Coordinates of C-alpha atoms and ligand atoms in Angstrom, one line a residue:
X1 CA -61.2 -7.6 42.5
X2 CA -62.6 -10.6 41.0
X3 CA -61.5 -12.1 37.6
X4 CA -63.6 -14.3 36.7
X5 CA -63.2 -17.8 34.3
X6 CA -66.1 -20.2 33.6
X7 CA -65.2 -23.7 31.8
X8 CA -67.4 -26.2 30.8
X9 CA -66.7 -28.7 33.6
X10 CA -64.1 -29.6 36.3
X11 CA -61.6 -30.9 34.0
X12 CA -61.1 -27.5 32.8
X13 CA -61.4 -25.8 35.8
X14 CA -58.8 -27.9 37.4
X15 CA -56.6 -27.4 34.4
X16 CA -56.8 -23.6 34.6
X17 CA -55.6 -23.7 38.6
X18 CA -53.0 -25.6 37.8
X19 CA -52.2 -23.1 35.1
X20 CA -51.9 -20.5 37.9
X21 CA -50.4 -23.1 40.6
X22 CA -47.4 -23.3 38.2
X23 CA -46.7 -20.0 38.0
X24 CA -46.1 -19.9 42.1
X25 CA -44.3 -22.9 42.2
X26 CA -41.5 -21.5 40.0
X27 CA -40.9 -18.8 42.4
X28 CA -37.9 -19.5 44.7
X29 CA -39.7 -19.8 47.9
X30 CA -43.1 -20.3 47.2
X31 CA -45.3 -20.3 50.3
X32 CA -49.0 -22.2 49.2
X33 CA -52.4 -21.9 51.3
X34 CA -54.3 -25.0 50.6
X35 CA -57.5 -26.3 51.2
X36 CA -59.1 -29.9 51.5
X37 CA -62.7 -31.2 50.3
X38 CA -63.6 -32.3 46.7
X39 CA -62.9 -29.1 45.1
X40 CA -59.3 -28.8 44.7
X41 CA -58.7 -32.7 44.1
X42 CA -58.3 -32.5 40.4
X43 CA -55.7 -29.6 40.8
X44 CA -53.7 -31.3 43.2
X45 CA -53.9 -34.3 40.9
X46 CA -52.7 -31.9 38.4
X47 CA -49.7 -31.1 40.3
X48 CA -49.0 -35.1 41.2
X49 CA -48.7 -35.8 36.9
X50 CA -46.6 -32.8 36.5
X51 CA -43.9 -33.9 39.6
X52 CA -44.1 -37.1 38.0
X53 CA -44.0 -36.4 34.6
X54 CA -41.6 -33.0 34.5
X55 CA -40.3 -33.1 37.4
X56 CA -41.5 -30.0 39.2
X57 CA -39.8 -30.0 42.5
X58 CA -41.8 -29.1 45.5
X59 CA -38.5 -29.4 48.1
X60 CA -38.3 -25.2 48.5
X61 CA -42.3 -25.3 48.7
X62 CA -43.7 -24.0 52.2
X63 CA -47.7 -25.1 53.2
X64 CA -50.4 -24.2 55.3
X65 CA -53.5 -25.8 55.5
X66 CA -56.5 -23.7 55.9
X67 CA -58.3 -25.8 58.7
X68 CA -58.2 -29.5 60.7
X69 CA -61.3 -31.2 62.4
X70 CA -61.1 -30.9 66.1
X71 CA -61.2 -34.2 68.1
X72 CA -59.9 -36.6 65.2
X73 CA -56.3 -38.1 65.7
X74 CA -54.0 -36.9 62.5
X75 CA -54.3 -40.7 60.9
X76 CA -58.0 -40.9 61.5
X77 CA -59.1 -41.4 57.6
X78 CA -61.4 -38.3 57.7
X79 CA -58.5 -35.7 59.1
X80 CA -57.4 -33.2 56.9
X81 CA -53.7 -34.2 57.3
X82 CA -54.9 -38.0 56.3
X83 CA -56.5 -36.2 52.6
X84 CA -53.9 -33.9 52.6
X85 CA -51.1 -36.5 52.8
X86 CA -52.6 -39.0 50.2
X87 CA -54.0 -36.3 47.8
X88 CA -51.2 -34.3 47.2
X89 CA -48.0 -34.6 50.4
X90 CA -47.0 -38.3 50.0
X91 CA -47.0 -37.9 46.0
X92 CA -44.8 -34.7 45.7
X93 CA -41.2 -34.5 47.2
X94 CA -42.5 -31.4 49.6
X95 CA -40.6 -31.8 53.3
X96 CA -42.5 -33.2 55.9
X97 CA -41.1 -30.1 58.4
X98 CA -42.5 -27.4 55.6
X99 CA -46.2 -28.8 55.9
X100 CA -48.3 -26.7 58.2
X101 CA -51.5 -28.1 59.3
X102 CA -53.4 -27.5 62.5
X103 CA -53.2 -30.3 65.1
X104 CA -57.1 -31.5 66.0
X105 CA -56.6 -33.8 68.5
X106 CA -54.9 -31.6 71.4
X107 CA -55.1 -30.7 74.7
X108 CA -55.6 -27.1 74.5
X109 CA -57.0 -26.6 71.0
X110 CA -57.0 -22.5 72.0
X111 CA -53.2 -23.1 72.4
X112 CA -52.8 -24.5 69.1
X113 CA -55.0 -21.8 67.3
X114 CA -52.8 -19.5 68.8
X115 CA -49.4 -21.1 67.7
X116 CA -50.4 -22.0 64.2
X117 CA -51.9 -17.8 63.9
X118 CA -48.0 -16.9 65.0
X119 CA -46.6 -19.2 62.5
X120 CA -48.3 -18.3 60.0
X121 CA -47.6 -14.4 60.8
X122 CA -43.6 -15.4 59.9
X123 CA -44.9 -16.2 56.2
X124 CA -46.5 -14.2 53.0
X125 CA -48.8 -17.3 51.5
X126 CA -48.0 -16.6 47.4
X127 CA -51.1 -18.5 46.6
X128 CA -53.7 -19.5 48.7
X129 CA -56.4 -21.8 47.2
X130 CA -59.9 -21.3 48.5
X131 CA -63.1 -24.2 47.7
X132 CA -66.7 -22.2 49.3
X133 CA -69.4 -24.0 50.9
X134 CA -73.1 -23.9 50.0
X135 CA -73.4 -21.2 53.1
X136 CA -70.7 -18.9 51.8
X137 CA -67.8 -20.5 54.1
X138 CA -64.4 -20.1 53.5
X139 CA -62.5 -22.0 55.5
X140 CA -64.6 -23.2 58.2
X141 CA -65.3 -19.3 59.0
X142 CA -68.9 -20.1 58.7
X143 CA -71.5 -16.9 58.2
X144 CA -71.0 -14.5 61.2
X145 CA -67.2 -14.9 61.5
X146 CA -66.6 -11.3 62.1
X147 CA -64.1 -9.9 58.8
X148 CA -61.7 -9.5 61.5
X149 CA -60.9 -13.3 62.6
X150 CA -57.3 -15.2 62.9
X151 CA -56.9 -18.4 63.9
X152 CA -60.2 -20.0 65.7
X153 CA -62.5 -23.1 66.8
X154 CA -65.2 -23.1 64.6
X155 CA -68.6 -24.7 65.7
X156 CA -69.5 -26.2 62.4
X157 CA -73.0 -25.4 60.9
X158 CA -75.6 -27.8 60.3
X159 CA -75.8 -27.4 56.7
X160 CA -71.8 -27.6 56.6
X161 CA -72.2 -30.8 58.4
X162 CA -74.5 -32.2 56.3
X163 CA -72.2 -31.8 53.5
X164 CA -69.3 -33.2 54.5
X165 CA -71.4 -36.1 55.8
X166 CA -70.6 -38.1 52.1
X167 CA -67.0 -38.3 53.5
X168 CA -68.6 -39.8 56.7
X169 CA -70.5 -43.1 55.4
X170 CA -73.5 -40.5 55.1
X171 CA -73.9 -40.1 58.7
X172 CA -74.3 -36.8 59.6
X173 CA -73.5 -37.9 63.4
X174 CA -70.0 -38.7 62.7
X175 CA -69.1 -35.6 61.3
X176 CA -67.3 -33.3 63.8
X177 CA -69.0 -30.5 65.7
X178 CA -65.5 -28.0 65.4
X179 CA -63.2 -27.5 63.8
X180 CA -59.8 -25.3 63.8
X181 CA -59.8 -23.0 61.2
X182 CA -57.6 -19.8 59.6
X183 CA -59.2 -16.6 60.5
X184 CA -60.6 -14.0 57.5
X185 CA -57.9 -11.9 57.7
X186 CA -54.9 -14.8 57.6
X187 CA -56.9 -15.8 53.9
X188 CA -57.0 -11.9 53.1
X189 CA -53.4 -11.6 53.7
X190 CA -52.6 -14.0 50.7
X191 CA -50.9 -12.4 47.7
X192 CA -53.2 -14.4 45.4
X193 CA -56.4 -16.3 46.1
X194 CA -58.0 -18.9 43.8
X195 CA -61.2 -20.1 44.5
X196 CA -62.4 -23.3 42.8
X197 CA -66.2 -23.8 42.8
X198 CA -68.5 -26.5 40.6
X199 CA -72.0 -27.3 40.5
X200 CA -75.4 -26.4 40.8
X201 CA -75.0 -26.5 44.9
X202 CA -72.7 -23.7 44.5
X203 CA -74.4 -21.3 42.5
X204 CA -76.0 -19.1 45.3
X205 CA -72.9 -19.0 47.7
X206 CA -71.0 -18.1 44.5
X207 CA -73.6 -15.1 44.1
X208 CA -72.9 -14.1 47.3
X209 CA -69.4 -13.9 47.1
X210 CA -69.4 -12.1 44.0
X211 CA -72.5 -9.8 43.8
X212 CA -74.2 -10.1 47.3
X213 CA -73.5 -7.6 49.5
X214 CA -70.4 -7.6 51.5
X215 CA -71.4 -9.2 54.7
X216 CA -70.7 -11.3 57.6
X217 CA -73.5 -13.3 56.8
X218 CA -71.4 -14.5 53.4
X219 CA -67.8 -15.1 54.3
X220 CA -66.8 -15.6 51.1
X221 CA -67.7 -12.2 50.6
X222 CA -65.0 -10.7 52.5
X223 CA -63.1 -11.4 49.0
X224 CA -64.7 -8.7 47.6
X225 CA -62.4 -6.1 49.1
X226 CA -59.1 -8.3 48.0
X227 CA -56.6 -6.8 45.1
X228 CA -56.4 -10.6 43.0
X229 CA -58.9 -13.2 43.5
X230 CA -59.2 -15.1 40.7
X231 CA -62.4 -17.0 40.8
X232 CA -62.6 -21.0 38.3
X233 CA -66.4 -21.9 37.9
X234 CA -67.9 -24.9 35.9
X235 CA -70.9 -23.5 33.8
X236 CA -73.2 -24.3 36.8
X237 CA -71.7 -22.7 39.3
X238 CA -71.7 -19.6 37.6
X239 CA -75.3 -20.1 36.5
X240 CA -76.5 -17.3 39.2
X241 CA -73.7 -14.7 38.1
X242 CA -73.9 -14.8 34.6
X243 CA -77.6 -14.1 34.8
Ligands
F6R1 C1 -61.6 -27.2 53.2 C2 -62.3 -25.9 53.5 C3 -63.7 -25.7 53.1 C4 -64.1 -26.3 51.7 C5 -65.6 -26.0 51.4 C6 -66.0 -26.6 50.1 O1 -60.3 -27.1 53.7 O2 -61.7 -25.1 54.1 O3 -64.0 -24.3 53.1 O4 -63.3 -25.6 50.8 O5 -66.3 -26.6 52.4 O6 -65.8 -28.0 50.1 P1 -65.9 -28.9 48.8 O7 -64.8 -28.5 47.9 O8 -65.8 -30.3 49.3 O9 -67.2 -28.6 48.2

């Protein structure tokens, strides 16, 4: 079930995550699913002036990252535990051992699919948060991802790479071809989902989410079938629903 809350731009959108963030983080153990890329910066940097200026305490706070790049070292500056750790980790007092992110640069990346799927499998996630690429992805479980999926390497679509290529000097080449990623069902099994999506790019996978039908070739879709999703859209985002 969807509920649904348009705001005139990110600002507001960011505002009304963080509005729902709170709540979690006052629960005693509060386990959070998170997720990288542009859309859940101004939430996280939400949470940063809130530590700082209230004093919210993250040091009971468990994490798990939705996804890493496969082939970049953890301090390369495009991993996922690179953004992770200066967006939100290094500016909250969350412990170090109570961040979950896949490892990317491995020997056996099937190996670590299959360890981070058991670790998560010890943990209820209170809150996962959720951004959705222009093909419908959540997570990297690009279309096709059957609704059934845990832990996986995820070959990367084109379109995906293309847009993430602004994080790569625009070089579409330098963008990894996989990626490690939580499987459909590890996002489903979150008590409470927010997905943050703004801009004009969005509007169609949005659609799909929402109204399309329920699909492999959406992802996000799966969402459709979950008890509390709330969904944050800018006015252009939601430009294709509220038609
Ligand atoms: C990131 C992730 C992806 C992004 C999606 C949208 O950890 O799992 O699914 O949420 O690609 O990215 P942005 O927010 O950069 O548009």
């Amino acid at each position: 079930m969807f509920n649904i809350i348009i705001k005139e731009n990110y600002a507001q959108v960011s505002s009304e995550a963080f509005r729902i963030m709170r709540e979690t983080i006052r629960k005693e153990n509060p386990v959070l699913g998170l997720a990288t890329g542009s859309s859940p910066i101004g939430l996280y940097k939400k949470m940063i002036a809130d530590h700082n200026t209230n004093g919210t305490s993250y040091k009971n706070v468990t994490t798990f990252n939705l996804d890493e790049y496969i082939g970049l070292p953890k301090n390369h500056d495009q991993s996922y535990w690179t953004f992770m750790h200066e967006n939100l980790f290094d500016n909250i007092n969350v412990k170090e051992e109570n961040i979950h992110i896949p490892e990317g640069d491995v020997e056996d990346e099937e190996a670590e699919c299959q360890k981070y799927e058991e670790l998560l499998n010890q943990y209820e996630i209170d809150l996962q948060i959720l951004g959705i690429g222009t093909d419908g992805h959540i997570g990297f479980n690009e279309p096709g991802t059957p609704f059934d999926s845990v832990t996986h390497i995820a070959e990367l679509e084109e379109q995906t790479r293309t847009d993430n290529a602004r994080f790569f000097d625009d070089d579409i080449e330098a963008v990894p071809t996989h990626a490690i990623t939580m499987g459909l069902v590890s996002i489903m099994r979150a008590k409470k989902i927010i997905v943050i999506a703004t801009g004009e790019n969005k509007a169609d996978a949005v659609y799909g989410m929402i109204k399309g039908e329920k699909s492999v070739d959406c992802p996000a879709s799966i969402l459709q079938d979950h008890p509390d999703v709330t969904v944050i859209l800018d006015t252009k985002a939601a430009s294709k629903v509220e038609a």
